[in-house]
Coordinates of C-alpha atoms in Angstrom, one line a residue:
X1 CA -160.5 -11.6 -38.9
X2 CA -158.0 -14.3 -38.3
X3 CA -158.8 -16.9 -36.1
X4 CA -155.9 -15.5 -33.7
X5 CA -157.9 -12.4 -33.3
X6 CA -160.6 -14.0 -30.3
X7 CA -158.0 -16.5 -28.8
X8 CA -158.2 -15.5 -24.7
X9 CA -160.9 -13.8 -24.8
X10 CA -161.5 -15.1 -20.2
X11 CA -157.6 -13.1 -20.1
X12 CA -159.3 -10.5 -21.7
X13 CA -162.5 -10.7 -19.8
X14 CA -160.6 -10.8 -16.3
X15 CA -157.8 -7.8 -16.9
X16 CA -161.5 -5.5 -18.2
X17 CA -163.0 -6.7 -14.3
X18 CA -159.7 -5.9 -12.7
X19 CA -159.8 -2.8 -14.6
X20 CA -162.9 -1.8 -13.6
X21 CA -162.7 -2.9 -9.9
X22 CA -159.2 -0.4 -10.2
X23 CA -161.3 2.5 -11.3
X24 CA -163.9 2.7 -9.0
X25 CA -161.1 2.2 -6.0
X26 CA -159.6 5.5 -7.7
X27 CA -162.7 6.9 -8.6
X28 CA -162.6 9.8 -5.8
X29 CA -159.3 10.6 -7.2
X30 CA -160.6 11.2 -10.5
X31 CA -163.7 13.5 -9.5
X32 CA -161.4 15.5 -7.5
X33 CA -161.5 14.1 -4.0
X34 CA -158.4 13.9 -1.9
X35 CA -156.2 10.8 -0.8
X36 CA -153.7 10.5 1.6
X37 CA -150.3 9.4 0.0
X38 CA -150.3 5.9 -0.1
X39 CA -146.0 5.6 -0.1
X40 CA -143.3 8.1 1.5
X41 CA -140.6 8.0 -0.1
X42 CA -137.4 9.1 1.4
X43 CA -135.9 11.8 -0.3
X44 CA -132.4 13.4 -0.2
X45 CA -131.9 16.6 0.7
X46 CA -133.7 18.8 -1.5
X47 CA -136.8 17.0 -2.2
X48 CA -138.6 16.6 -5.1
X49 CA -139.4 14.1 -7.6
X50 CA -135.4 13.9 -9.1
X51 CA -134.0 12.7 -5.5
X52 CA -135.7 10.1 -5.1
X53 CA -133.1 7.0 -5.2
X54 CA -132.4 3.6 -5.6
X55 CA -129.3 2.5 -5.4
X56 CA -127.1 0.3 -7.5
X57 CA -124.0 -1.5 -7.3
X58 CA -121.2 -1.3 -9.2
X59 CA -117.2 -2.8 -8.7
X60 CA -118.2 -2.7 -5.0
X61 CA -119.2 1.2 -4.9
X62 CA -122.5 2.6 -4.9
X63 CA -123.9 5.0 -7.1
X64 CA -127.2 6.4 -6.3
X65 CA -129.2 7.0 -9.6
X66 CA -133.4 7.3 -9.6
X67 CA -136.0 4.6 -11.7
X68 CA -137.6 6.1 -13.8
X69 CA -141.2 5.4 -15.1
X70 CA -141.8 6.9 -18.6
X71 CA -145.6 7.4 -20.1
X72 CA -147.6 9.0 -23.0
X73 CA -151.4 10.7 -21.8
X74 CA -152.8 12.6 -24.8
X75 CA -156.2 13.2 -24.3
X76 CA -155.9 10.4 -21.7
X77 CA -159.2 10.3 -19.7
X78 CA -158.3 11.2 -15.6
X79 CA -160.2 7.9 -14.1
X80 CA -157.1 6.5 -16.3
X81 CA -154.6 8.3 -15.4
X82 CA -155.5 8.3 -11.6
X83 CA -155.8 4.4 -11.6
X84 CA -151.9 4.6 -13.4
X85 CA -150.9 7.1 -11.0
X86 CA -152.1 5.8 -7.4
X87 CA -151.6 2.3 -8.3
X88 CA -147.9 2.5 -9.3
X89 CA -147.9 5.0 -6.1
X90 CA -149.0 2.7 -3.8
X91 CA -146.1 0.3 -4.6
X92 CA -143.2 2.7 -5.8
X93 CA -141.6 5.5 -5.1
X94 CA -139.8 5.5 -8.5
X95 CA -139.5 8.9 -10.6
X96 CA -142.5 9.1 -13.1
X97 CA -142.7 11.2 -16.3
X98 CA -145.7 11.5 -18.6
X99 CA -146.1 13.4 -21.5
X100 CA -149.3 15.0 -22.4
X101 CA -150.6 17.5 -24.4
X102 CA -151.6 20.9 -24.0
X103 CA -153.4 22.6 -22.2
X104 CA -152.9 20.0 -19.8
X105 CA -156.3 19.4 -17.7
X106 CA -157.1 20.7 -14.4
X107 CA -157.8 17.6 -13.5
X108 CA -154.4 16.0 -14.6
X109 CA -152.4 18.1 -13.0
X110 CA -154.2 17.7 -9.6
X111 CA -153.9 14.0 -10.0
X112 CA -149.7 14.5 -10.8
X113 CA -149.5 16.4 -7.8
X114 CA -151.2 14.7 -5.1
X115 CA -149.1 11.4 -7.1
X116 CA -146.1 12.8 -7.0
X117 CA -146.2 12.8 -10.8
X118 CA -143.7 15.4 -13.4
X119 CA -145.9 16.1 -16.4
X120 CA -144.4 17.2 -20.0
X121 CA -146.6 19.2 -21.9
X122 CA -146.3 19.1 -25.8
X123 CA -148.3 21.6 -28.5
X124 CA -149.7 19.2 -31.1
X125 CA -149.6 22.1 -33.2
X126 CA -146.3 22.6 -33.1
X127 CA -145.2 19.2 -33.7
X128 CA -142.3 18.5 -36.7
X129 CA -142.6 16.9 -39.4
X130 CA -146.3 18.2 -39.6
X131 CA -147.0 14.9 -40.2
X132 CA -147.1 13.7 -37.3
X133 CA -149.7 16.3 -35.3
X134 CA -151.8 13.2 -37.1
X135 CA -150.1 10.1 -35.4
X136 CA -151.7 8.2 -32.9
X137 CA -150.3 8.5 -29.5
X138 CA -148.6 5.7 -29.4
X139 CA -146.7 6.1 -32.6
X140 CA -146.2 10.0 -31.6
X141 CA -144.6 8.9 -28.1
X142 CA -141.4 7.8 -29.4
X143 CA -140.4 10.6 -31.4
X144 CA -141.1 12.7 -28.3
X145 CA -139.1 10.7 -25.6
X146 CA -136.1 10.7 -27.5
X147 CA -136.3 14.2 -28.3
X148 CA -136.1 14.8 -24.6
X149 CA -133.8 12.6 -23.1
X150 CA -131.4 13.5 -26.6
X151 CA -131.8 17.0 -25.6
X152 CA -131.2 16.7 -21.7
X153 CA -128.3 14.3 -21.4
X154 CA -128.1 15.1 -18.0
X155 CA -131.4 12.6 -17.4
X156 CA -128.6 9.7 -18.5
X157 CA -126.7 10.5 -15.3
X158 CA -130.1 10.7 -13.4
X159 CA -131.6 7.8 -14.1
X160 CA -130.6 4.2 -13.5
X161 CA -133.3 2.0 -15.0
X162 CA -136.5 2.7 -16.8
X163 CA -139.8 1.3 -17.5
X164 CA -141.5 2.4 -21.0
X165 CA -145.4 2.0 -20.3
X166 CA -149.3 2.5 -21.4
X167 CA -150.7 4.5 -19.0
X168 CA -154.0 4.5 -20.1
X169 CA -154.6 0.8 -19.7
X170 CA -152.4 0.0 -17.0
X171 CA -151.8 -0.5 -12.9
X172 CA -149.3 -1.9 -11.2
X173 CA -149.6 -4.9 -8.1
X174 CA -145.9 -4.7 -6.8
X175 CA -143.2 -2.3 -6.9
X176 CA -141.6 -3.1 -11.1
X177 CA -138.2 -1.7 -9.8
X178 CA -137.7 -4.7 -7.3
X179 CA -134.2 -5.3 -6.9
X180 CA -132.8 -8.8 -7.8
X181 CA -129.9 -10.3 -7.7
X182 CA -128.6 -12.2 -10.5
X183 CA -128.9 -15.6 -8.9
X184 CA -132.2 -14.7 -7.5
X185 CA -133.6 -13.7 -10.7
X186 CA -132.2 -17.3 -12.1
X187 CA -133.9 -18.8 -9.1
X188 CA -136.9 -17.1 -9.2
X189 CA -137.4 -17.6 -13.2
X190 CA -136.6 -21.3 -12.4
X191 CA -139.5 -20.9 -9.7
X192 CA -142.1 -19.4 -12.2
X193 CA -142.8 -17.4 -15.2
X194 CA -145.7 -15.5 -14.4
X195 CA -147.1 -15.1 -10.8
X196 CA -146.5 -12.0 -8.6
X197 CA -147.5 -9.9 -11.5
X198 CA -146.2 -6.3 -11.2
X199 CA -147.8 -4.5 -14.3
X200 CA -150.8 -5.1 -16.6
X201 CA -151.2 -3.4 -19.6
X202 CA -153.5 -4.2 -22.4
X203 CA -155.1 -3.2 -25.9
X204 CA -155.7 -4.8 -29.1
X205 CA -153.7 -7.7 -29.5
X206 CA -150.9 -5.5 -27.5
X207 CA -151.7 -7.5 -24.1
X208 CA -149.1 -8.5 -21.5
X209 CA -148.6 -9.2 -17.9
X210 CA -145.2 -9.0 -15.8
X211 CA -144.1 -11.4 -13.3
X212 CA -142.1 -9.1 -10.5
X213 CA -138.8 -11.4 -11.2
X214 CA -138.7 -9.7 -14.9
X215 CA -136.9 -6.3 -13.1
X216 CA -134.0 -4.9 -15.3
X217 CA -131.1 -5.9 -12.9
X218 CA -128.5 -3.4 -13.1
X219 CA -126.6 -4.3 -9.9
X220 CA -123.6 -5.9 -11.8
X221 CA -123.8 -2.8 -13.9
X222 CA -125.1 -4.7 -16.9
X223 CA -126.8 -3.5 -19.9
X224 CA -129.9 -4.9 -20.7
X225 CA -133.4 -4.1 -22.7
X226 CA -136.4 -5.9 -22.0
X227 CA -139.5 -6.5 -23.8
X228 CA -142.3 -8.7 -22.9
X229 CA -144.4 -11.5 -25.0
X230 CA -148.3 -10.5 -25.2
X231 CA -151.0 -12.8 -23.4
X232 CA -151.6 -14.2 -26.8
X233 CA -150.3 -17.4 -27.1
X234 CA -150.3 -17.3 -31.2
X235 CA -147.8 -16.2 -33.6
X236 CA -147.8 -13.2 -35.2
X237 CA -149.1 -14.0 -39.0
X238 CA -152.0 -15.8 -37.2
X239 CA -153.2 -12.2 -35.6
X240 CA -154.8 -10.0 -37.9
X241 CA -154.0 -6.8 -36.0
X242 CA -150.1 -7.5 -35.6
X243 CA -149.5 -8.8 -39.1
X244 CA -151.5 -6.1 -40.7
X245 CA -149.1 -3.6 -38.9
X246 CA -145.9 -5.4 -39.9
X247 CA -147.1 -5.8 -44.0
X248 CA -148.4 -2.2 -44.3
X249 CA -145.6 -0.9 -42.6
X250 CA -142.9 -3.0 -44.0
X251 CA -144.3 -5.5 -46.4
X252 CA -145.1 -8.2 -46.9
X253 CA -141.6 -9.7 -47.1
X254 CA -140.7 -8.4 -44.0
X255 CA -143.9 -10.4 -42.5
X256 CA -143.0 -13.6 -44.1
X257 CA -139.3 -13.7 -42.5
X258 CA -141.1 -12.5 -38.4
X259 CA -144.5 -14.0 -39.1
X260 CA -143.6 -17.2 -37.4
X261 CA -142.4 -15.5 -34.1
X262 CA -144.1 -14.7 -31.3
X263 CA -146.0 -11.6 -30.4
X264 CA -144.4 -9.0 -28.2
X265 CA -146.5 -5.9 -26.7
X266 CA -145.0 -2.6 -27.5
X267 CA -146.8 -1.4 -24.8
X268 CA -144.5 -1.9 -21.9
X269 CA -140.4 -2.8 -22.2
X270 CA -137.6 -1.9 -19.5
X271 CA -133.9 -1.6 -19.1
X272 CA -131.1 0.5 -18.4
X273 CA -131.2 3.7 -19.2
X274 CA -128.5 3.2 -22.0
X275 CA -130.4 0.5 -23.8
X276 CA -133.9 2.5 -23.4
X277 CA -132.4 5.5 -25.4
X278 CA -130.7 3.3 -27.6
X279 CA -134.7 2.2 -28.3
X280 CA -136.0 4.9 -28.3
X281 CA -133.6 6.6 -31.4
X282 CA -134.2 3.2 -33.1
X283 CA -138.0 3.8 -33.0
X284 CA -137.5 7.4 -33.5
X285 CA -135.5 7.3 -36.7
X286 CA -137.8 4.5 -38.4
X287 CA -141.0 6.7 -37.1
X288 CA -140.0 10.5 -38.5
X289 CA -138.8 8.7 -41.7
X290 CA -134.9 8.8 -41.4
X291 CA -134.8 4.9 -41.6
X292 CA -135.4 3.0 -44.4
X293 CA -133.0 -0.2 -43.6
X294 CA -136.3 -2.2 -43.1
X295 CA -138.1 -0.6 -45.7
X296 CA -140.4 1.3 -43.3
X297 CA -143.6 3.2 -45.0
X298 CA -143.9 5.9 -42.6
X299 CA -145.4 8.2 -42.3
X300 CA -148.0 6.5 -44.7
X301 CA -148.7 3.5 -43.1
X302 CA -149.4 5.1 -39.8
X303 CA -152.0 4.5 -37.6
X304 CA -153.5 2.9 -34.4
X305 CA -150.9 0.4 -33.1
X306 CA -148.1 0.4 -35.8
X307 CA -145.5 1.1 -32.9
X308 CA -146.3 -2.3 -32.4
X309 CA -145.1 -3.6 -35.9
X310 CA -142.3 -1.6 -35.9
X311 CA -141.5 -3.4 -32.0
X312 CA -142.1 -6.5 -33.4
X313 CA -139.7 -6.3 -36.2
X314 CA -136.9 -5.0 -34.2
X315 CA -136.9 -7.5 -31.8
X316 CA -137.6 -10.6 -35.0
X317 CA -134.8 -9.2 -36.9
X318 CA -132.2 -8.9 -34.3
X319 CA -132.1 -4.8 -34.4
X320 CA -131.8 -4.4 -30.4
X321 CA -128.8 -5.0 -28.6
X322 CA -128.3 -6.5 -25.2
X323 CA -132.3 -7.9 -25.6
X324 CA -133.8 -10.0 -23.2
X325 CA -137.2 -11.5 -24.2
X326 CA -139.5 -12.2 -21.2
X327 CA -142.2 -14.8 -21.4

């Protein structure tokens, strides 16, 4: 291990007590009990999950398009996905779409329902390249959201903003959508970088927590992608989980030229919905094997937290447009 590896371990400590304090408050949800709907969200006529709005502003007219919160749950455990769920519930009334795979739980889809929540079943099995029925979730998830939002381009017309998340280790304090102005969000950065945090999320060197300030603003209509840095304070070729990602999966040449940048968490990154597909057929392309520019080593370097390298190196090497790093 490197000596990065047990650096904030009390930030660690603290996010498993809130953690745990989050499941037992959800923990009726989980064993099947019912709760009362925590947020009621005005929808237009119609109902259902695609009407709910939030509007933006653009050359002084406004176009109503829906957030959107986007998720992975394969073989996610339901005190999990309940504490994802009601949490973001509680504070949001933004569309939320997770992919899981089938058969989809009982228990899931009671927790969706009573959360307002779409679920998109996937068959493993069915999976191509067969290569990938193997690859951990969080490598798998990529390939899967651009496939769907490639295949339904009618989503790019629905959907405004987007947050890209864990669901398994995270909850949310305050509503991630919170609209800012562009002078407020100056203000507010000049204020503070990190309280009024709006998401956790957290895994294996793949930490981070959001200030509420850090919103994709899209009410000057401009394009942006944001990614967060990890709690870890260290850079990358001090971390024996990131920089063991980065060299298996692109060498170690590729390591030497990012392993002096900071760490950013893979795990949760936001932005107009333009800039998140964009992402997401970056990812997608290096992940199925299409790109090679890097000298990517898929699918034979795959494994738990790659996505991570791959991140890493995209946002090191200058590979995402329109990117906004948030501390």
């Amino acid at each position: 291990k490197s000596p990065g590896d047990a650096i904030h371990i009390k930030e660690y400590e603290a996010l498993l007590i809130r953690a745990k304090e989050l499941t037992d408050k959800y923990k009726d949800l989980a064993s099947g009990a019912i709760l009362p709907s925590a947020v009621s969200p005005t929808a237009s006529a119609g109902g259902g999950i695609g009407n709910l709005r939030s509007p933006n502003v653009h050359s002084g007219s406004v176009i109503e398009k829906a957030d959107l919160v986007l998720g992975m749950a394969q073989d996610t455990d339901p005190k999990n996905l309940a504490v994802f769920c009601r949490s973001l519930r509680s504070v949001s009334t933004a569309d939320v779409i997770i992919f899981t795979n089938e058969p989809i739980p009982a228990r899931h889809l009671e927790i969706a329902k009573q959360s307002r929540v779409k679920l998109i079943g996937f068959d493993l099995s069915k999976v191509q390249p067969t290569s990938m029925q193997n690859y951990h979730p969080s490598t798998l998830r990529w390939p899967l959201f651009y496939n769907h939002f490639s295949e339904n381009p009618s989503l790019m017309e629905r959907y405004g903003r987007v947050w890209m998340i864990d669901v398994r280790d995270s909850y949310f304090q305050s509503d991630p959508f919170s609209f800012v102005t562009p002078q407020q969000q100056q203000q507010a950065h000049a204020a503070t970088s990190s309280s009024s945090s709006s998401a956790v999320a957290g895994r294996n060197g793949r930490g981070a927590k959001l200030g509420s300030a850090d919103s994709p603003n899209t009410d000057s209509g401009e394009i942006g992608f944001h990614v967060f840095t990890g709690v870890e304070s260290f850079p990358i070729k001090e971390c024996g989980w990131n920089s063991g990602w980065i060299k298996d999966c692109f060498g170690t040449g590729v390591l030497n030229s990012v392993g002096s940048k900071g760490i950013i968490c893979s795990g949760v990154s936001a932005g107009t919905m333009s800039a998140a597909l964009e992402y997401m057929r970056t990812m997608n392309d290096i992940i199925v094997g299409k790109d090679h520019s890097q000298g990517a080593k898929f699918p034979h370097c795959e494994r738990n937290g790659v996505d991570q390298g791959v991140h890493n190196v995209l946002v090191h090497t200058g590979a995402l447009g329109h990117l906004h790093v948030k501390q």
